[in-house]
Coordinates of C-alpha atoms in Angstrom, one line a residue:
X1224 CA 0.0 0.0 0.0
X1225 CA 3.1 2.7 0.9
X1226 CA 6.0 3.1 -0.7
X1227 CA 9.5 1.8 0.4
X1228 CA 11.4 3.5 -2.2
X1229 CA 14.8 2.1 -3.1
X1230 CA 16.0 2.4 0.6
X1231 CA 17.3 0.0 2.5
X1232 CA 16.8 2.0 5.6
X1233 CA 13.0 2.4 5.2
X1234 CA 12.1 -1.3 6.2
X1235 CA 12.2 -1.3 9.5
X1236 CA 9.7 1.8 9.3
X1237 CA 7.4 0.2 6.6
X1238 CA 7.3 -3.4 8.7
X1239 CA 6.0 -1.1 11.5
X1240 CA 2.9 0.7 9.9
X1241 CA 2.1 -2.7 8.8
X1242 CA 1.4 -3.9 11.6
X1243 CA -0.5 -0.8 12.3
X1244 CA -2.5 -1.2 8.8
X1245 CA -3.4 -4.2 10.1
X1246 CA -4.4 -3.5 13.7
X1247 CA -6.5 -0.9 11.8
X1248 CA -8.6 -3.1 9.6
X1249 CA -9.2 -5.7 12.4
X1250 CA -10.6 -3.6 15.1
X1251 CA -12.6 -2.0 12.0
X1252 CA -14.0 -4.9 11.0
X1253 CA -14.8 -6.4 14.3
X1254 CA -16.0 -3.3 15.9
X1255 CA -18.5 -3.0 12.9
X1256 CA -19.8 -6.4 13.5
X1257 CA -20.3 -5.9 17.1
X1258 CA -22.2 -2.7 16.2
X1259 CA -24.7 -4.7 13.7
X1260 CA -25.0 -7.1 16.7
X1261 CA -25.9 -4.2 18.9
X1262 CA -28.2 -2.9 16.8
X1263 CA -29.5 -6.2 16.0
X1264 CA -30.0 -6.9 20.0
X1265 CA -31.8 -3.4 20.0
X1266 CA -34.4 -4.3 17.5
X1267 CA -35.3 -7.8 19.1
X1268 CA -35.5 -6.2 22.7
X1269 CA -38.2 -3.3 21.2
X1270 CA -39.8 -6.4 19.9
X1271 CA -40.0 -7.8 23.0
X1272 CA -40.6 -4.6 24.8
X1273 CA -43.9 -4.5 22.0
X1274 CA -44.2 -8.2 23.0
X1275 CA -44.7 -7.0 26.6
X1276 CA -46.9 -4.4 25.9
X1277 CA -49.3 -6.7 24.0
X1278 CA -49.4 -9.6 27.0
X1279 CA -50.2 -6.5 29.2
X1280 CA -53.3 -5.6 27.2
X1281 CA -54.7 -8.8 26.7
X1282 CA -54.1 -10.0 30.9
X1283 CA -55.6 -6.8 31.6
X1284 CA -59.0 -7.4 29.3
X1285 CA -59.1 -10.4 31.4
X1286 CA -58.9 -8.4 34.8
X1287 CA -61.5 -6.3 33.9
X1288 CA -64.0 -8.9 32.4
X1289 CA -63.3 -11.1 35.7
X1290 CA -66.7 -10.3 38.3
X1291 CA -66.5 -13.4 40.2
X1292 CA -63.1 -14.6 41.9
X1293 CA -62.3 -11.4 43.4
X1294 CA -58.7 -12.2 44.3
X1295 CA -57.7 -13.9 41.3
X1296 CA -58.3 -10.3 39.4
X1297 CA -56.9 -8.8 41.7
X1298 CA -53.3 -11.2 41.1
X1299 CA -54.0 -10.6 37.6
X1300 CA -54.3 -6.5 37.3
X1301 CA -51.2 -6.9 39.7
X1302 CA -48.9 -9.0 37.0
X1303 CA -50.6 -6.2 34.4
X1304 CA -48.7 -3.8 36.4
X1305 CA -45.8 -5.4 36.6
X1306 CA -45.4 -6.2 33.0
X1307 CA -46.1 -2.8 31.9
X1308 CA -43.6 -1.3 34.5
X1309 CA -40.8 -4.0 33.0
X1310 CA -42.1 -2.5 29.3
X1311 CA -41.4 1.0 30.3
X1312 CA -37.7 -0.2 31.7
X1313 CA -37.3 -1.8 28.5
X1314 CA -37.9 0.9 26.0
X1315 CA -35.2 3.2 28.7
X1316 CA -32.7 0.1 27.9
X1317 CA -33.8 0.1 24.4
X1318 CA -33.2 4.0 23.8
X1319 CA -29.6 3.7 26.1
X1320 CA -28.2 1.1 24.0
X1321 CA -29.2 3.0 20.6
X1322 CA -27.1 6.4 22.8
X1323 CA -24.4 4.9 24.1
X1324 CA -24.0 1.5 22.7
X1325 CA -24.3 1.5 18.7
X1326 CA -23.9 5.0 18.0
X1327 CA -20.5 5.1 19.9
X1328 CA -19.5 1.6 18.3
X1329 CA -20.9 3.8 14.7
X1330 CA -18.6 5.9 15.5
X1331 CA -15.4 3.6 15.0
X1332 CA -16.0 3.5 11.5
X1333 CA -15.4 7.7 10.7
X1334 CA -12.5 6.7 13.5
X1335 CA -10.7 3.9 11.5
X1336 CA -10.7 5.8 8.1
X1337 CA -9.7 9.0 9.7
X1338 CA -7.0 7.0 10.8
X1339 CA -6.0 5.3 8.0
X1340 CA -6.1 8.3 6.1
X1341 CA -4.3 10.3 8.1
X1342 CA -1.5 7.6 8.9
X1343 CA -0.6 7.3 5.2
X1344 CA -0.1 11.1 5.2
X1345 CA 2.3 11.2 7.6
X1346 CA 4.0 8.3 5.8
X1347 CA 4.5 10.0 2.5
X1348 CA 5.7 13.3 4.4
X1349 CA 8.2 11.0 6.0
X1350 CA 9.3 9.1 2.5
X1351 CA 9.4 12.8 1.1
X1352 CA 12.1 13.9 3.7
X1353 CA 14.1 10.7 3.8
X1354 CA 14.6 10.8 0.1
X1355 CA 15.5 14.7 0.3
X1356 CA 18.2 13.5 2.7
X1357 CA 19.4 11.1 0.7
X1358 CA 20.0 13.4 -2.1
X1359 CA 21.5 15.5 0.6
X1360 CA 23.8 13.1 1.4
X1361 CA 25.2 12.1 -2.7
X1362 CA 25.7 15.7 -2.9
X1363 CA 28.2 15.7 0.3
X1364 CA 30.0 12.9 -1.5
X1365 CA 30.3 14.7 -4.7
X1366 CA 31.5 18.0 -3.7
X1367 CA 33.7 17.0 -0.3
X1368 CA 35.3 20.9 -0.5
X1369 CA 32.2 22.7 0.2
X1370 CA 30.1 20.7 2.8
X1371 CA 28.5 23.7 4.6
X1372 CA 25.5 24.2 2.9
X1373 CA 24.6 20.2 2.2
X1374 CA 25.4 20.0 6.0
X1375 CA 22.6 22.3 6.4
X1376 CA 20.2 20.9 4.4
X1377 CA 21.2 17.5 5.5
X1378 CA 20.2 18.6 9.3
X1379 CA 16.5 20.2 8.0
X1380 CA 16.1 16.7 6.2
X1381 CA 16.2 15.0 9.2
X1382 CA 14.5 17.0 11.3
X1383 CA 11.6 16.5 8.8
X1384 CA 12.1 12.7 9.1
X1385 CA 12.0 12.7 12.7
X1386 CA 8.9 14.9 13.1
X1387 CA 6.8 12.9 10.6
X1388 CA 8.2 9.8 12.5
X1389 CA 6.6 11.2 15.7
X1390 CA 3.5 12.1 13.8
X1391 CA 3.1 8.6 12.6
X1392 CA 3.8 7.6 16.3
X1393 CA 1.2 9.7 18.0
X1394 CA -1.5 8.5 15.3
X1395 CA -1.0 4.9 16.1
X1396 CA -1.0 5.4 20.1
X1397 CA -4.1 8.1 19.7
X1398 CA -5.9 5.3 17.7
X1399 CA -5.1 2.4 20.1
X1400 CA -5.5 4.4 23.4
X1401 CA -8.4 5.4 22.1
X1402 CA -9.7 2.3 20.7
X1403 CA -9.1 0.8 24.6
X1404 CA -11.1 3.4 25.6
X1405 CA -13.6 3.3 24.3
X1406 CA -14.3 -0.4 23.6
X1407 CA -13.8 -0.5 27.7
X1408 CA -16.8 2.2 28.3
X1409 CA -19.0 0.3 25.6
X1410 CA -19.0 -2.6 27.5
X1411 CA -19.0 -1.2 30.8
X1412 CA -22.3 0.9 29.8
X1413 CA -23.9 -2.4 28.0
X1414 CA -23.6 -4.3 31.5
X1415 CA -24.6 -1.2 33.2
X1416 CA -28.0 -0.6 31.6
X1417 CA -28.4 -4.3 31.7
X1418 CA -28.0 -4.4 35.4
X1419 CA -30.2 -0.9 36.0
X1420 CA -33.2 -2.8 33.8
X1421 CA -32.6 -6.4 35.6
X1422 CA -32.5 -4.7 39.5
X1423 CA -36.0 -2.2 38.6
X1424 CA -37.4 -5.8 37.0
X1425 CA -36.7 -7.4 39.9
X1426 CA -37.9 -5.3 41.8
X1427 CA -41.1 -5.1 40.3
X1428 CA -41.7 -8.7 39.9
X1429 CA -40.9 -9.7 43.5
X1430 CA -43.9 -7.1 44.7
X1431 CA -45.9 -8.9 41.8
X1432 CA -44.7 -12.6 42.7
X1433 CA -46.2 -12.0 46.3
X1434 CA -50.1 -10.6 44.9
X1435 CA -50.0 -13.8 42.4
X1436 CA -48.9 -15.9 45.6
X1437 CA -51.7 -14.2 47.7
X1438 CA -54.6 -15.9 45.0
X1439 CA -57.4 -17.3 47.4
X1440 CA -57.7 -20.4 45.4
X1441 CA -60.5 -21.6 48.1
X1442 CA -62.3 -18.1 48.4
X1443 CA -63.0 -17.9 44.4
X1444 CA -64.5 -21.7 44.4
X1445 CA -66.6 -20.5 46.9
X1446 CA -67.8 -17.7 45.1
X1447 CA -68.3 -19.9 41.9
X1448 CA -70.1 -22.0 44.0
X1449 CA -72.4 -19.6 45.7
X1450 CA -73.1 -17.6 42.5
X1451 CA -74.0 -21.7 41.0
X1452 CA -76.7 -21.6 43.8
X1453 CA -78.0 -18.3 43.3
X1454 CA -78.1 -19.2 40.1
X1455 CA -80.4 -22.5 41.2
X1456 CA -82.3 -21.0 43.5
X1457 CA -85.1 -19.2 41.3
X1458 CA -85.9 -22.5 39.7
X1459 CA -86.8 -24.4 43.2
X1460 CA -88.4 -21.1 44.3
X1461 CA -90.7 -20.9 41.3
X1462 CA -91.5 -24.7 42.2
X1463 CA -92.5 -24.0 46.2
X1464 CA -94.4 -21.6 44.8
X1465 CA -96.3 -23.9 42.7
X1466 CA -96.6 -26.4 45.7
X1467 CA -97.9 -24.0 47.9
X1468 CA -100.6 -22.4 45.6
X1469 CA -102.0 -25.8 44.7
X1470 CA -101.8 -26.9 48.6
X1471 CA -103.9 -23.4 49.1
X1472 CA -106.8 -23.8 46.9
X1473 CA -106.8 -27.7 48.1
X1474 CA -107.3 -26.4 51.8
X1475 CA -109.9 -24.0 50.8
X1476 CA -112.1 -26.3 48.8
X1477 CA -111.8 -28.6 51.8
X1478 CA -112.7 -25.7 54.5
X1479 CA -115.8 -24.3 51.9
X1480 CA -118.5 -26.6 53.9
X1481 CA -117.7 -25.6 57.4
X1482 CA -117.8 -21.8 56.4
X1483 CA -120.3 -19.2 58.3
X1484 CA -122.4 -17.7 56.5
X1485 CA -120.6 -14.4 57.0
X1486 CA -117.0 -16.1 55.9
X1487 CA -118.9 -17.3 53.2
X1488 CA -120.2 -13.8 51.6
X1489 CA -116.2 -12.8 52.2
X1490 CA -115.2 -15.9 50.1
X1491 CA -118.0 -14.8 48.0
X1492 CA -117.3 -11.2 47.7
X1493 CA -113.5 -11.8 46.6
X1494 CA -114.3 -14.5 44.3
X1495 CA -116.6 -12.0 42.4
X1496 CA -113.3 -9.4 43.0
X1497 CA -111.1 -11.9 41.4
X1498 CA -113.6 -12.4 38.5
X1499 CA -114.2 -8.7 37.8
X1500 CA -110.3 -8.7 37.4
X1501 CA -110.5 -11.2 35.2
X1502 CA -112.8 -9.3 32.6
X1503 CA -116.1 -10.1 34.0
X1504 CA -118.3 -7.2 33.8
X1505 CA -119.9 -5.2 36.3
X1506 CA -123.8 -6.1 35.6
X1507 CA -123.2 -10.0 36.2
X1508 CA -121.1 -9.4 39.0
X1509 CA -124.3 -7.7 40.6
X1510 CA -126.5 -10.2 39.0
X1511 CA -124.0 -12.9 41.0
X1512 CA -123.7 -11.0 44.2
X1513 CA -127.7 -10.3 44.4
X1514 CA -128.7 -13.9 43.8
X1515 CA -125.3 -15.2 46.4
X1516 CA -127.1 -12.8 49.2
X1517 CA -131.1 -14.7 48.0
X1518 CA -129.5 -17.9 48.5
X1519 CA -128.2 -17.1 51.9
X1520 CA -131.0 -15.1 53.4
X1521 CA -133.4 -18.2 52.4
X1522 CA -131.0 -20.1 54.2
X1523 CA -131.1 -17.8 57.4
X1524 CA -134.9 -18.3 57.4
X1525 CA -135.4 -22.2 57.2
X1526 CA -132.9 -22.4 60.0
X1527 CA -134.3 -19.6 62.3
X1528 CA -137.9 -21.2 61.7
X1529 CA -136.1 -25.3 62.7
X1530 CA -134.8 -23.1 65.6
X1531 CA -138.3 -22.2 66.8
X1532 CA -140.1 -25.0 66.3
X1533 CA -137.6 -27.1 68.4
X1534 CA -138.0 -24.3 71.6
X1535 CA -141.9 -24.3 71.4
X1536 CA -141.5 -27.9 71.5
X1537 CA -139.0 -27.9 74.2
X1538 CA -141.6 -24.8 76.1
X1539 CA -144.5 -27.4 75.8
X1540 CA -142.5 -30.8 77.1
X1541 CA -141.1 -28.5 80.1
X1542 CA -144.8 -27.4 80.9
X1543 CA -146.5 -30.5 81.1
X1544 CA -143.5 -31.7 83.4
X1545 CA -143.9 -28.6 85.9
X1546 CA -147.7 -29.4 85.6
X1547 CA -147.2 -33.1 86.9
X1548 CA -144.8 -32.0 89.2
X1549 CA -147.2 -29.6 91.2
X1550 CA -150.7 -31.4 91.6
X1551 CA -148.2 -34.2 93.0
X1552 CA -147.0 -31.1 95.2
X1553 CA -150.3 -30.3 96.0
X1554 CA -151.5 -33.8 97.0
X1555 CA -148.9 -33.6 99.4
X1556 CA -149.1 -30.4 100.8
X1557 CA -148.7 -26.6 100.3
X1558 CA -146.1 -24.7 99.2
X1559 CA -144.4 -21.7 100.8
X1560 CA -145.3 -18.8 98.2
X1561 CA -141.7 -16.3 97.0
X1562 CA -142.0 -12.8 96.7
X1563 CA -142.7 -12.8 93.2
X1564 CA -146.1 -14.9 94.4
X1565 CA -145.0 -17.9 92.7
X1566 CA -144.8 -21.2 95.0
X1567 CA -141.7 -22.4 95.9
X1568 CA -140.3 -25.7 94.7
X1569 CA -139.0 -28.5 96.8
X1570 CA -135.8 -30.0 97.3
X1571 CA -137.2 -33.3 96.1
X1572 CA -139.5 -31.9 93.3
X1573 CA -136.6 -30.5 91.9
X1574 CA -134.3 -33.2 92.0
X1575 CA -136.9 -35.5 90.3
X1576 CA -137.9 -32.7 87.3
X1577 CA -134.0 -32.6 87.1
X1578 CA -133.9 -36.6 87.2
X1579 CA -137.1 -36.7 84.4
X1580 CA -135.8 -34.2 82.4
X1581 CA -131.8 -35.6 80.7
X1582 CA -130.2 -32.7 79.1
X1583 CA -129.8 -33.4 75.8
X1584 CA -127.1 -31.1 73.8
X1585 CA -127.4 -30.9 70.0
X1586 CA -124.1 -30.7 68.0
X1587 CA -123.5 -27.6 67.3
X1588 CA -123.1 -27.1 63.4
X1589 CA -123.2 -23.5 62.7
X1590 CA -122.2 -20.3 65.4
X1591 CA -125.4 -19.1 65.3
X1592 CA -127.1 -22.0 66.5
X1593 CA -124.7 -22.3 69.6
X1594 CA -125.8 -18.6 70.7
X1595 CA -129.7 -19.8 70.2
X1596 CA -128.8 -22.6 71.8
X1597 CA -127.6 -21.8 75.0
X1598 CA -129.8 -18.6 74.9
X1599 CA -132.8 -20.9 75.2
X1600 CA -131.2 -23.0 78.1
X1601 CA -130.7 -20.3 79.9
X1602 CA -134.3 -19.3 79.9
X1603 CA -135.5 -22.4 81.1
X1604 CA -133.0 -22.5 83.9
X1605 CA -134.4 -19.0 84.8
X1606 CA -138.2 -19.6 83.8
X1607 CA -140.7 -18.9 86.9
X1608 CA -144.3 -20.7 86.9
X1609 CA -147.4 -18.1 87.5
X1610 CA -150.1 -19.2 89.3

């Protein structure tokens, strides 16, 4: 790539920027491959990072769609949380790696050709002044008598060499020093993001690890099971409902017959209430009602008129009994007379009307008959003889 001229001095020089050449083109290369790497590591983690972001959304639909084990979303919009938190950390690592990681790594490239460049500069400055000093020299060897002014110009000459020697120098150490440098910071900021992102993650998914631990497994079956029986329940309601109005109307066809006659105009009245609901009209609901009240008021009469007949018949046997009893009286003598003027019965009279007459008690069918009943006993009990 340089030229060594026809100077056998030159190749100790020329093996050296070799080496150099070389050491350029290898950390170029490599560099430049580590960079695509980089870069290639960046893309897949903001595909992950997207990754993330979608697993977020579609646990967090989930969450909000879950009503019944309480703890369980709760777990879930905790992991939400977490992943999105991890997201965010890895879109910071994402844009840190594009600053400081493949950009500075980029930035080798400009560095290696810059170098390059500038090294073969310096090189041909050098070959310049070494073969100016070599003409320098032939011209001392040719003209031995005056020597002054090629001494002069042979001094300048290497001067020149020298200082484009140390220019070559300092380009090779800037480039390797720098090279060091740098390469040394890349890595160091790589492992440095990595750990920031991996010590925030782990932070966030240890908090996260203990909501998903504290999942009531138990208290969500529970739940499922009572919202199963709620869910039941309706259907065996709607049945005991059936079952009891069906028991109802049995008990109330049995209990029609032993109705009062008042109970029975209630029964009445709301039967014709229920059937003017149903679309039965007002004139045969009078019509109804009119010939319900006929019906029971003939009723009322046949049994008030059995009712009398059986107390005059009671008023006549109890008559002809007090009869017998006092011309037996009188046979035997006379009776003290009361206040009200009414003769006073024996002790043995009564005990033998009380031995002729048995009580005789009717079963009682109907309320109203009781009250007659026991109205009419007490009027014999209290009923005085006139003379």
């Amino acid at each position: 790539m340089f030229r060594r001229g026809k100077f056998s001095f030159l190749t100790s020089k020329d093996d050296r920027i070799k080496i150099i050449n070389e050491r350029i083109n290898l950390t170029e290369r490599h560099l430049m491959e580590m960079c695509s790497a980089f870069s290639m590591l960046t893309r897949k983690m903001a595909k992950y990072r997207d990754a993330h972001d979608e697993l977020a959304k579609h646990i967090k639909n989930y969450a909000d769609e879950e009503e019944i084990n309480e703890s369980l979303c709760n777990g879930l919009k905790s992991f939400t949380n977490a992943l999105t938190i991890t997201g965010d950390y890895m879109d910071i690592n994402v844009k840190r790696l594009e600053l400081k990681i493949v950009n500075e790594l980029a930035h080798f490239e400009q560095l290696c050709k810059s170098t390059r460049d500038n090294l073969r500069l310096a090189v041909i400055a050098r070959d310049k002044e070494v073969l100016s000093q070599r003409q320098m020299l032939e011209l001392k060897s040719k003209f031995a008598a005056n020597n002054t002014a090629a001494d002069s110009e042979l001094f300048k000459t290497k001067l020149e060499v020298q200082r484009t020697n140390k220019d070559i120098d300092e380009i090779i150490s800037g480039f390797e020093q720098r090279k060091l440098r740098d390469v040394k910071q890349v890595l160091s900021d790589f492992i440095l993001i990595a750990m920031k992102q991996h010590t925030k993650a782990l932070e966030v998914l240890s908090a996260s690890y203990y909501d998903v631990c504290n999942i009531d497994e138990r208290d969500d079956f529970l739940q499922f099971q009572k919202l199963m029986k709620t869910k039941e329940e309706p259907a065996a309601t709607r049945k005991s409902t059936l079952k009891k109005g069906l028991r109802s109307q049995s008990m109330e066809s049995l209990d029609h017959n032993h109705l009062s006659p008042l109970k029975r105009q209630q029964k009445l009245s709301k039967s014709t209430k229920n059937l003017t609901g149903a679309g039965i009209s007002r004139a045969n609901k009078q019509e109804q009602s009119e010939e319900d009240d006929s019906e029971l008021d003939e009723e009322d009469d046949e049994e008030e008129e059995e009712e009398d007949s059986e107390q005059s018949a009671e008023e006549e046997d109890e008559e002809e009994a007090s009869g017998s009893v006092s011309d037996d009286e009188g046979e035997q003598g006379m009776p003290l007379e009361n206040v009200f003027g009414a003769k006073a019965r024996s002790k043995e009279s009564a005990s033998s009307t009380t031995a002729l007459k048995p009580v005789v008690r009717q079963p009682v069918k109907h309320p109203f008959k009781a009250v007659a009943a026991t109205h009419v006993r007490l009027q014999k009990q209290f009923h005085v003889p006139h003379n």
